């Protein structure tokens, strides 16, 4: 029921702007009745808000006339689709049901075509907010995410989100419109398509050269975003193309090729490695989620091999002690493992580069990945398997089951016992007062097992790792590995939109989506609260509000005995959220926090909870290793 409400509200946003849908062709006469009494035309609205874009489109009409039968018409007949209609069909054929767009008259024909095909439009407030939401949608669904922005100024703003998606290996296509070729100044200081900014780190960065090549280029972009190591692709499109006819033939969506399982000889070697280990662990990251290894990893956990998930790799095996933990929490004891099975993860800084002291010097490594480049990164491995992770793990489970393999995982729970005890002591020491760790503890106790969690910030994320657990695949994300502060909020919006879409399609309740962030990190994309409210997304935002850049404040205090540029002030984030249209409340006690979480879950819509935590609570993270989940101090030099 809530999903239907969300869809109605979401579409009403765009219908309010498009009741009088402009046909971008000379001599067009509006049909009767037109418009509905009391409504304003789209052109009237746009003229008051984006006069420059509307003027641009009017000029295009004069310089590039299009026969009326070829124009994008919501209700008319045409012997050829427009480029906007062709793009909309391609997007729908990928299975995408929600597109993220920054408002601009340049996208209007495509927005209308998408809306006519039942696609929900979530309008963002910043290019990185918009692209980041498409990133979150792709992380939650496993399908390609789509974002619409403007190229000239917009791509500069979108770089943070594009870099975040690139390092997270998210399949994402950004369609950026720009001025027509005939408008480009020969002496302009920079390339208007901005491929110089994006080509070095995107999977694909191209400009469509003509309307009749649109099919080739959009399919190439989607293919590039999904094949091999996934990542974002950029398609730049002169805005006058959208209304022109597209002669490209319709084609089936590309299916990315998958590798086979490891060969029998390699599997035998892997079984021998695992059988020889007494304290094996599995470490996963995002690429394990891309290949949906949940069943196979859960089978390994049942044989007593703990699974430590990171990023999108969390929840592939339920995070239940002693066989499932978040990597940030359990890494404290990873050095006791004698075999590390790496699945879909790169041994980067967040894994201590795979080196001591994070892992034992003499630990053996078995690395399974589809990308040879990811294997042996910073640490040599004993066995490298370039193969499909799910198929390979499945074959290993079969082989190990045949020899009745099993291990006692209690060694890991015992090694983590001091950390578990210390976290419990910290929570209890605060009584009814609030520490940042109180947020994760309250959520873990209140939410059902199919919860979805997104984290941002520094202290806020660190302490959420301490208690909040995830038990399903594609149910966790954060700002890492790129680590751009604030990037988690757009990702959470995209995951909430994806969940709302799925609930509506499947006729079920919406699973609880929660975003935990610090007050500093929320500020980067705070205007996206308006996106949350306007689209009525089922997201609960909890702000750990200590009034300062907490991790910086405590770091400076300990290292220098003084601070500078660390104060954020006493900002009422509940009032700010209400100003953007989100229901919100501030809480100062544990009982009030518990009640606010229950109320948020029953509301089914966007809610912001401004959690006033102890401003000195983050200091202990710097001083007590048992409470530090995000580690830098032990990183080995290269």
XYZ file of C-alpha atoms in Angstrom:
638
model
C 0.000 0.000 0.000
C 2.807 2.345 0.875
C 4.555 1.521 -2.411
C 1.460 2.626 -4.331
C 1.364 5.862 -2.342
C 5.040 6.488 -3.041
C 4.562 5.938 -6.768
C 1.557 8.258 -6.902
C 3.405 10.988 -5.037
C 6.526 10.553 -7.116
C 4.701 10.775 -10.406
C 2.586 13.696 -9.261
C 5.770 15.748 -8.955
C 6.404 15.396 -12.654
C 2.784 15.543 -13.708
C 2.502 18.904 -12.007
C 5.244 20.093 -14.367
C 4.023 18.335 -17.476
C 0.241 18.435 -17.729
C 0.724 20.466 -20.876
C 3.512 18.479 -22.533
C 5.244 20.508 -25.209
C 5.776 18.981 -28.631
C 9.060 20.441 -29.800
C 7.942 21.003 -33.420
C 7.003 24.122 -35.424
C 3.345 24.653 -36.039
C 2.174 22.323 -33.328
C -1.412 22.936 -32.236
C -2.532 21.801 -28.854
C -5.473 19.388 -28.757
C -8.632 20.143 -26.822
C -9.237 20.026 -23.898
C -5.861 21.611 -23.040
C -4.748 22.214 -20.348
C -6.878 21.030 -17.474
C -8.589 23.887 -15.666
C -6.424 25.382 -12.944
C -3.144 23.885 -14.190
C -0.157 25.654 -15.696
C 1.563 24.488 -18.842
C 5.020 23.009 -18.655
C 6.343 25.876 -20.802
C 4.882 28.435 -18.409
C 6.509 26.741 -15.471
C 9.839 26.359 -17.229
C 9.791 29.950 -18.408
C 9.695 31.121 -14.801
C 12.369 28.690 -13.586
C 14.692 27.861 -16.476
C 14.167 30.530 -19.116
C 17.562 29.935 -20.679
C 16.869 26.239 -21.352
C 13.434 26.948 -22.831
C 14.882 29.622 -25.086
C 17.458 27.081 -26.190
C 14.802 24.569 -27.138
C 12.791 27.193 -29.033
C 15.881 28.094 -31.019
C 16.414 24.401 -31.779
C 12.875 24.242 -33.150
C 13.674 27.025 -35.574
C 17.097 25.779 -36.658
C 16.368 22.034 -36.642
C 12.713 21.604 -37.670
C 11.314 18.119 -37.255
C 8.321 16.722 -39.057
C 5.417 16.406 -36.586
C 5.108 12.664 -37.201
C 8.630 12.139 -35.823
C 8.236 14.196 -32.681
C 8.039 12.687 -29.200
C 4.284 12.763 -28.603
C 2.796 11.164 -25.514
C -0.493 10.453 -27.250
C 0.300 10.670 -30.963
C 1.256 8.130 -33.583
C 4.670 7.986 -35.258
C 6.288 5.672 -37.789
C 9.671 6.110 -36.107
C 10.483 6.669 -32.447
C 12.253 9.820 -31.417
C 15.678 9.489 -29.823
C 14.008 10.180 -26.469
C 11.554 7.329 -27.012
C 14.331 5.001 -28.167
C 16.403 5.789 -25.057
C 13.395 5.251 -22.819
C 12.721 1.843 -24.391
C 16.351 0.791 -23.950
C 16.336 1.868 -20.288
C 13.101 -0.014 -19.598
C 14.445 -3.119 -21.362
C 17.298 -3.306 -18.836
C 14.703 -3.806 -16.087
C 15.155 -0.320 -14.675
C 11.992 1.126 -13.144
C 13.401 4.301 -11.572
C 15.597 6.976 -13.153
C 17.332 9.793 -11.298
C 17.408 13.238 -12.883
C 18.428 16.767 -12.111
C 15.668 19.044 -13.383
C 16.329 20.737 -16.724
C 14.190 21.446 -19.761
C 16.868 19.797 -21.895
C 15.741 16.387 -20.629
C 12.012 16.993 -20.940
C 11.262 14.737 -23.954
C 13.153 11.854 -22.346
C 11.484 12.399 -18.978
C 8.069 12.333 -20.638
C 8.912 9.171 -22.576
C 10.118 7.454 -19.401
C 7.062 8.526 -17.456
C 4.761 7.257 -20.207
C 6.415 3.848 -19.844
C 5.754 3.716 -16.107
C 9.249 4.669 -14.978
C 9.415 6.669 -11.752
C 11.501 9.851 -11.871
C 13.369 10.856 -8.718
C 14.494 14.462 -9.029
C 17.738 15.330 -7.244
C 19.130 18.652 -6.088
C 22.789 18.247 -7.073
C 24.560 16.303 -9.811
C 26.514 14.157 -7.359
C 23.296 13.615 -5.419
C 21.567 12.494 -8.601
C 24.359 10.239 -9.870
C 24.960 8.918 -6.345
C 21.308 7.901 -6.072
C 21.567 5.964 -9.343
C 24.646 4.297 -7.839
C 22.603 3.272 -4.781
C 19.791 1.953 -6.997
C 22.268 -0.257 -8.860
C 23.818 -1.508 -5.613
C 20.438 -2.552 -4.248
C 19.013 -4.098 -7.445
C 22.081 -5.467 -9.214
C 20.789 -3.808 -12.394
C 22.193 -0.828 -14.283
C 21.460 2.540 -12.695
C 20.614 5.545 -14.885
C 21.116 9.239 -14.133
C 20.283 12.287 -16.265
C 22.299 15.477 -15.894
C 23.596 18.377 -18.000
C 27.133 18.059 -19.379
C 28.618 21.556 -19.447
C 28.423 22.517 -15.762
C 26.910 19.318 -14.443
C 29.775 16.913 -15.064
C 32.105 18.938 -12.843
C 29.568 18.658 -10.041
C 29.087 14.942 -10.679
C 32.749 13.953 -10.305
C 32.483 12.959 -6.633
C 29.654 10.531 -7.349
C 31.320 9.195 -10.491
C 34.564 8.484 -8.632
C 32.605 6.861 -5.788
C 30.773 4.592 -8.250
C 33.975 3.807 -10.156
C 35.815 2.614 -7.057
C 32.743 0.708 -5.861
C 32.521 -0.931 -9.322
C 28.874 0.003 -9.780
C 27.204 -0.540 -13.191
C 25.903 2.923 -13.956
C 25.091 4.952 -17.086
C 25.001 8.734 -16.910
C 23.255 10.459 -19.827
C 24.455 14.054 -20.014
C 22.865 16.434 -22.518
C 24.684 19.483 -23.835
C 24.193 22.324 -26.318
C 23.816 21.446 -30.030
C 27.026 21.227 -32.048
C 26.167 24.426 -33.912
C 26.263 26.383 -30.633
C 29.762 25.364 -29.575
C 32.201 28.267 -29.721
C 35.384 27.427 -31.680
C 37.568 29.345 -29.217
C 35.997 27.915 -26.042
C 38.564 27.281 -23.298
C 37.613 23.646 -22.740
C 35.951 20.725 -24.452
C 32.229 21.059 -23.784
C 31.829 17.282 -23.521
C 34.361 17.181 -20.641
C 35.717 13.760 -21.541
C 39.077 15.060 -20.371
C 37.640 14.954 -16.837
C 35.907 11.598 -17.012
C 37.702 9.325 -19.482
C 40.627 8.440 -17.172
C 38.457 6.623 -14.630
C 35.172 5.695 -16.362
C 34.540 2.466 -18.243
C 33.156 4.430 -21.205
C 33.070 8.158 -22.004
C 31.739 9.116 -25.430
C 29.567 11.626 -27.281
C 26.852 10.352 -29.608
C 27.915 11.666 -33.058
C 24.478 11.606 -34.722
C 20.896 10.502 -33.995
C 21.190 7.436 -36.231
C 24.139 6.183 -34.114
C 22.279 6.481 -30.811
C 21.509 2.763 -30.656
C 25.145 1.781 -31.131
C 26.360 4.173 -28.466
C 23.774 3.595 -25.748
C 24.144 -0.179 -26.012
C 27.931 0.176 -25.956
C 27.648 2.298 -22.797
C 25.437 -0.254 -21.036
C 27.706 -3.104 -22.121
C 30.812 -1.315 -20.862
C 29.165 -0.531 -17.523
C 28.399 -4.208 -16.908
C 31.131 -6.291 -18.527
C 34.336 -7.376 -16.831
C 34.843 -5.191 -13.784
C 31.645 -3.081 -13.716
C 31.738 0.677 -13.439
C 30.120 3.925 -14.572
C 29.747 4.915 -18.225
C 29.059 8.401 -19.597
C 27.008 9.117 -22.706
C 26.975 12.766 -23.822
C 24.084 13.729 -26.076
C 23.475 17.036 -27.903
C 20.087 18.101 -26.582
C 18.513 18.629 -30.011
C 18.859 14.888 -30.714
C 16.130 13.976 -28.238
C 13.324 15.232 -30.482
C 14.784 13.862 -33.698
C 13.777 10.509 -35.215
C 15.921 7.509 -34.363
C 16.500 4.967 -37.118
C 18.352 2.501 -34.887
C 16.888 -0.982 -34.714
C 15.668 -2.339 -31.429
C 18.004 -4.950 -29.990
C 17.950 -7.298 -27.029
C 19.719 -6.153 -23.861
C 23.332 -7.263 -23.680
C 24.044 -10.168 -21.359
C 27.467 -9.890 -19.744
C 29.482 -13.063 -20.224
C 30.330 -15.029 -17.083
C 33.433 -17.055 -16.418
C 33.182 -20.771 -15.646
C 34.085 -22.371 -12.335
C 37.719 -23.064 -11.532
C 38.992 -26.187 -13.304
C 39.177 -29.558 -11.487
C 42.909 -29.305 -10.809
C 42.533 -25.890 -9.229
C 39.563 -27.061 -7.181
C 41.601 -29.975 -5.846
C 44.377 -27.596 -4.794
C 41.829 -25.316 -3.117
C 40.245 -28.212 -1.201
C 43.696 -29.276 0.018
C 44.418 -25.727 1.263
C 41.112 -25.501 3.100
C 41.342 -28.983 4.582
C 44.820 -28.204 5.963
C 43.592 -25.064 7.747
C 42.344 -25.081 11.330
C 41.176 -21.446 11.507
C 40.032 -20.465 8.019
C 38.068 -17.269 7.338
C 36.410 -15.847 4.229
C 36.699 -12.129 3.467
C 34.213 -10.649 0.973
C 33.616 -7.309 -0.692
C 31.377 -5.873 -3.376
C 32.289 -8.153 -6.254
C 31.061 -11.155 -4.285
C 27.618 -9.520 -4.289
C 27.782 -9.027 -8.062
C 27.870 -12.792 -8.479
C 25.291 -13.511 -5.773
C 27.380 -15.865 -3.638
C 24.921 -15.775 -0.736
C 23.937 -19.446 -0.770
C 27.476 -20.714 -1.196
C 28.896 -18.430 1.508
C 26.093 -19.425 3.880
C 27.009 -23.068 3.198
C 30.634 -22.343 4.101
C 29.474 -20.652 7.314
C 27.466 -23.781 8.146
C 30.703 -25.789 7.871
C 32.287 -23.511 10.485
C 34.170 -21.099 8.199
C 33.388 -17.527 9.385
C 32.453 -15.010 6.677
C 33.629 -11.432 7.243
C 31.815 -9.077 4.885
C 32.843 -5.601 3.800
C 30.833 -3.013 1.895
C 28.275 -4.538 -0.453
C 29.766 -7.915 0.504
C 28.097 -7.699 3.910
C 25.042 -9.850 4.532
C 25.896 -12.492 1.920
C 26.094 -14.790 4.931
C 23.996 -13.699 7.932
C 26.057 -11.697 10.419
C 25.414 -13.990 13.347
C 28.199 -14.968 15.757
C 30.365 -17.024 15.467
C 30.175 -17.473 11.668
C 29.194 -14.048 10.365
C 30.524 -10.560 11.149
C 31.136 -7.205 9.518
C 34.784 -7.066 8.485
C 35.386 -3.744 10.325
C 34.299 -5.360 13.589
C 36.009 -8.737 13.145
C 39.285 -7.530 11.614
C 40.490 -7.139 15.207
C 40.929 -10.942 15.257
C 41.787 -11.632 11.598
C 45.450 -12.084 12.450
C 44.594 -15.376 14.168
C 43.374 -16.986 10.927
C 45.751 -19.455 9.273
C 43.920 -19.362 5.919
C 42.266 -16.331 4.338
C 39.872 -17.048 1.480
C 39.359 -13.754 -0.360
C 36.205 -13.578 -2.482
C 35.585 -10.551 -4.681
C 37.756 -8.198 -2.641
C 40.912 -6.205 -3.298
C 43.504 -6.112 -0.562
C 43.487 -2.304 -0.417
C 43.951 0.075 2.511
C 40.654 -0.944 4.129
C 42.057 -4.477 4.478
C 45.442 -3.262 5.695
C 46.783 -4.160 2.244
C 46.507 -7.817 3.259
C 49.660 -7.448 5.340
C 50.660 -7.852 8.983
C 49.600 -6.843 11.559
C 46.062 -7.046 10.080
C 46.784 -10.606 8.931
C 49.379 -13.083 10.172
C 52.753 -13.128 8.383
C 52.441 -16.858 7.753
C 48.720 -16.965 6.907
C 47.995 -18.638 3.592
C 45.825 -16.870 1.003
C 43.344 -18.346 -1.476
C 41.920 -15.615 -3.727
C 38.848 -16.120 -5.945
C 37.932 -13.323 -8.337
C 36.859 -12.649 -11.902
C 39.557 -10.011 -12.261
C 43.173 -11.171 -12.361
C 44.349 -7.645 -11.539
C 42.632 -7.807 -8.144
C 44.518 -10.963 -7.124
C 47.892 -10.626 -5.483
C 47.407 -6.910 -4.970
C 49.869 -5.873 -2.222
C 50.158 -9.456 -0.929
C 51.180 -12.617 -2.722
C 48.676 -15.461 -2.662
C 49.155 -19.218 -2.388
C 46.437 -20.034 -4.895
C 44.793 -17.676 -7.399
C 41.512 -18.702 -9.019
C 40.322 -16.445 -11.846
C 36.829 -17.847 -12.092
C 33.181 -17.250 -11.342
C 33.045 -16.898 -7.522
C 29.582 -18.404 -7.040
C 30.262 -21.419 -9.266
C 33.680 -21.986 -7.718
C 32.426 -21.704 -4.151
C 29.566 -24.057 -5.003
C 31.983 -26.636 -6.377
C 34.153 -26.294 -3.263
C 31.145 -26.781 -0.980
C 30.270 -29.977 -2.839
C 33.815 -31.296 -2.614
C 34.236 -30.390 1.051
C 30.872 -31.864 1.975
C 31.935 -35.134 0.363
C 34.787 -35.416 2.879
C 32.611 -34.223 5.792
C 34.701 -31.096 6.243
C 33.922 -28.965 9.273
C 35.661 -26.587 11.631
C 34.890 -25.123 15.029
C 34.423 -21.348 14.563
C 34.340 -20.614 18.285
C 37.986 -19.466 18.128
C 36.836 -16.279 16.388
C 34.061 -15.563 18.884
C 36.567 -16.092 21.698
C 39.069 -13.727 20.066
C 36.361 -11.076 19.653
C 34.983 -11.463 23.172
C 37.006 -8.514 24.605
C 35.641 -6.223 21.884
C 32.042 -7.395 22.378
C 32.370 -6.904 26.129
C 33.900 -3.447 25.753
C 31.108 -2.255 23.445
C 28.480 -3.540 25.878
C 30.230 -1.752 28.753
C 30.294 1.500 26.803
C 26.571 1.343 26.080
C 25.695 0.499 29.671
C 27.927 3.233 31.075
C 25.742 5.835 29.366
C 22.502 4.649 30.929
C 19.689 6.606 29.293
C 22.112 9.122 27.768
C 23.210 8.767 24.162
C 26.561 7.876 22.666
C 27.076 7.364 18.909
C 27.181 3.587 19.555
C 23.633 3.803 20.946
C 22.256 4.339 17.441
C 23.463 1.031 15.984
C 22.508 -0.840 19.143
C 18.970 0.544 19.070
C 18.538 -0.221 15.369
C 19.879 -3.759 15.699
C 17.394 -4.501 18.463
C 14.392 -2.897 16.742
C 14.610 -3.827 13.062
C 13.686 -7.139 11.395
C 16.402 -9.287 9.835
C 15.706 -8.014 6.307
C 16.800 -4.488 7.257
C 18.888 -2.392 4.835
C 21.607 -0.103 6.187
C 23.704 2.698 4.692
C 26.427 4.465 6.685
C 28.360 7.704 6.329
C 30.634 9.846 8.460
C 33.584 8.811 10.595
C 32.717 8.317 14.277
C 29.070 7.635 13.386
C 30.008 4.837 10.976
C 32.716 3.459 13.261
C 30.330 2.994 16.168
C 27.514 1.667 13.978
C 29.854 -1.152 12.926
C 30.136 -2.021 16.614
C 26.555 -3.270 16.980
C 24.398 -3.068 13.832
C 24.301 -6.297 11.825
C 23.088 -7.127 8.302
C 21.665 -10.507 7.284
C 20.694 -10.287 3.600
C 22.588 -9.669 0.368
C 22.704 -6.182 -1.180
C 21.550 -4.743 2.113
C 24.532 -2.622 3.119
C 26.522 0.236 1.570
C 28.677 3.123 2.672
C 30.996 5.796 1.244
C 33.986 3.447 0.897
C 36.304 2.594 -0.751
C 36.628 6.084 -2.257
C 35.591 7.596 1.065
C 34.116 10.934 -0.048
C 32.326 12.279 3.010
C 28.613 12.771 2.386
C 28.370 10.310 -0.513
C 26.342 7.889 1.601
C 23.173 10.016 1.605
C 22.566 9.880 -2.176
C 23.395 6.165 -2.122
C 20.777 5.663 0.613
C 18.189 7.572 -1.432
C 18.852 5.307 -4.417
C 18.616 2.151 -2.325
C 15.345 3.376 -0.811
C 13.941 4.097 -4.281
C 14.985 0.632 -5.446
C 13.349 -1.011 -2.452
C 10.130 0.967 -2.933
C 10.061 -0.065 -6.600
C 10.645 -3.731 -5.726
C 7.954 -3.717 -3.038
C 5.439 -2.299 -5.498
C 6.341 -4.829 -8.198
C 6.209 -7.774 -5.817
C 3.164 -6.647 -3.852
C 4.891 -6.807 -0.470
C 5.776 -4.515 2.386
C 8.775 -2.229 2.097
C 11.818 -3.512 3.944
C 13.182 -0.969 6.437
C 15.891 1.237 4.920
C 18.032 3.160 7.410
C 20.749 5.731 6.883
C 23.113 6.526 9.763
C 25.276 9.610 9.308
C 27.146 12.256 11.233
C 26.114 15.880 11.356
C 29.237 16.864 9.414
C 28.706 14.343 6.620
C 24.999 15.147 6.271
C 25.875 18.737 5.423
C 27.487 17.846 2.096
C 24.194 16.922 0.413
C 21.659 18.247 2.877
C 19.425 19.593 0.090
C 18.710 15.979 -0.880
C 16.318 15.995 2.069
C 14.006 17.723 -0.397
C 14.462 14.802 -2.811
C 13.591 12.412 -0.009
C 10.441 14.346 0.894
C 9.182 15.024 -2.640
C 9.566 11.397 -3.698
C 8.130 10.082 -0.402
C 10.882 7.486 -0.142
C 10.822 4.928 2.705
C 14.079 6.037 4.332
C 14.812 6.719 7.995
C 17.761 9.084 8.488
C 19.500 9.103 11.867
C 21.919 11.981 12.401
C 24.580 11.462 15.068
C 24.746 15.096 16.144
C 27.728 16.089 18.281
C 28.033 19.622 16.917
C 31.552 19.172 15.567
C 33.822 17.344 13.170
C 34.174 14.734 15.884
C 37.010 12.575 14.627
C 39.048 15.672 13.691
C 38.333 17.415 16.994
C 39.450 14.471 19.102
C 42.417 13.738 16.867
C 43.683 17.302 17.185
C 43.071 17.365 20.936
C 45.068 14.192 21.498
C 47.884 14.989 19.062
C 48.307 18.735 19.622
C 46.449 19.658 22.796
C 44.415 22.250 20.882
C 41.885 22.400 18.046
C 41.159 24.539 15.028
C 38.321 24.561 12.491
C 36.459 21.653 14.075
C 33.290 23.284 15.429
C 30.010 22.889 13.516
C 27.714 24.640 15.980
C 24.423 23.658 17.554
C 22.367 23.014 14.411
C 18.794 21.783 14.770
C 18.715 19.159 12.042
C 15.146 18.192 12.880
C 14.059 21.751 12.097
C 16.149 21.757 8.915
C 14.542 18.502 7.793
C 11.046 19.811 8.478
C 11.908 22.863 6.396
C 12.578 20.535 3.475
C 9.283 18.723 4.063
C 10.504 15.674 6.003
C 8.853 14.660 9.268
C 11.528 14.903 11.946
C 12.204 14.929 15.645
C 15.168 15.390 17.968
C 15.982 12.881 20.719
C 18.306 13.140 23.707
C 17.688 9.867 25.594
C 17.827 6.162 24.811
C 14.130 5.691 25.510
C 13.265 8.549 23.181
C 15.509 7.068 20.474
C 13.833 3.660 20.762
C 10.399 5.266 20.500
C 11.433 7.397 17.515
C 12.719 4.331 15.636
C 9.447 2.470 16.265
C 7.457 5.468 15.075
C 9.614 5.837 11.971
C 9.136 2.191 11.025
C 5.376 2.420 11.389
C 5.139 5.607 9.308
C 6.394 3.988 6.089
C 7.736 7.274 4.766
C 10.774 9.500 5.069
C 11.698 10.401 8.654
C 14.707 12.225 10.108
C 15.800 11.569 13.699
C 18.252 14.128 15.067
C 20.155 12.142 17.704
C 21.965 14.407 20.174
C 24.968 12.349 21.264
C 27.714 13.082 23.762
C 30.079 15.540 22.009
C 33.038 13.969 23.822
C 31.980 10.399 23.068
C 34.217 9.991 20.038
C 37.423 10.560 21.986
C 37.443 7.011 23.310
C 37.676 5.627 19.775
C 41.126 7.254 19.463
C 42.361 5.859 22.759
C 40.870 2.367 23.042
C 41.779 -0.127 20.260
C 38.772 -2.251 21.193
C 36.480 0.554 20.018
C 38.243 1.425 16.771
C 36.507 -0.297 13.858
C 37.941 1.914 11.091
C 41.692 1.443 11.307
C 44.566 3.527 9.997
C 47.119 3.265 12.785
C 48.260 -0.269 11.943
C 48.615 0.132 8.180
C 51.947 -1.342 7.113
C 54.324 0.923 5.136
C 54.919 0.073 1.477
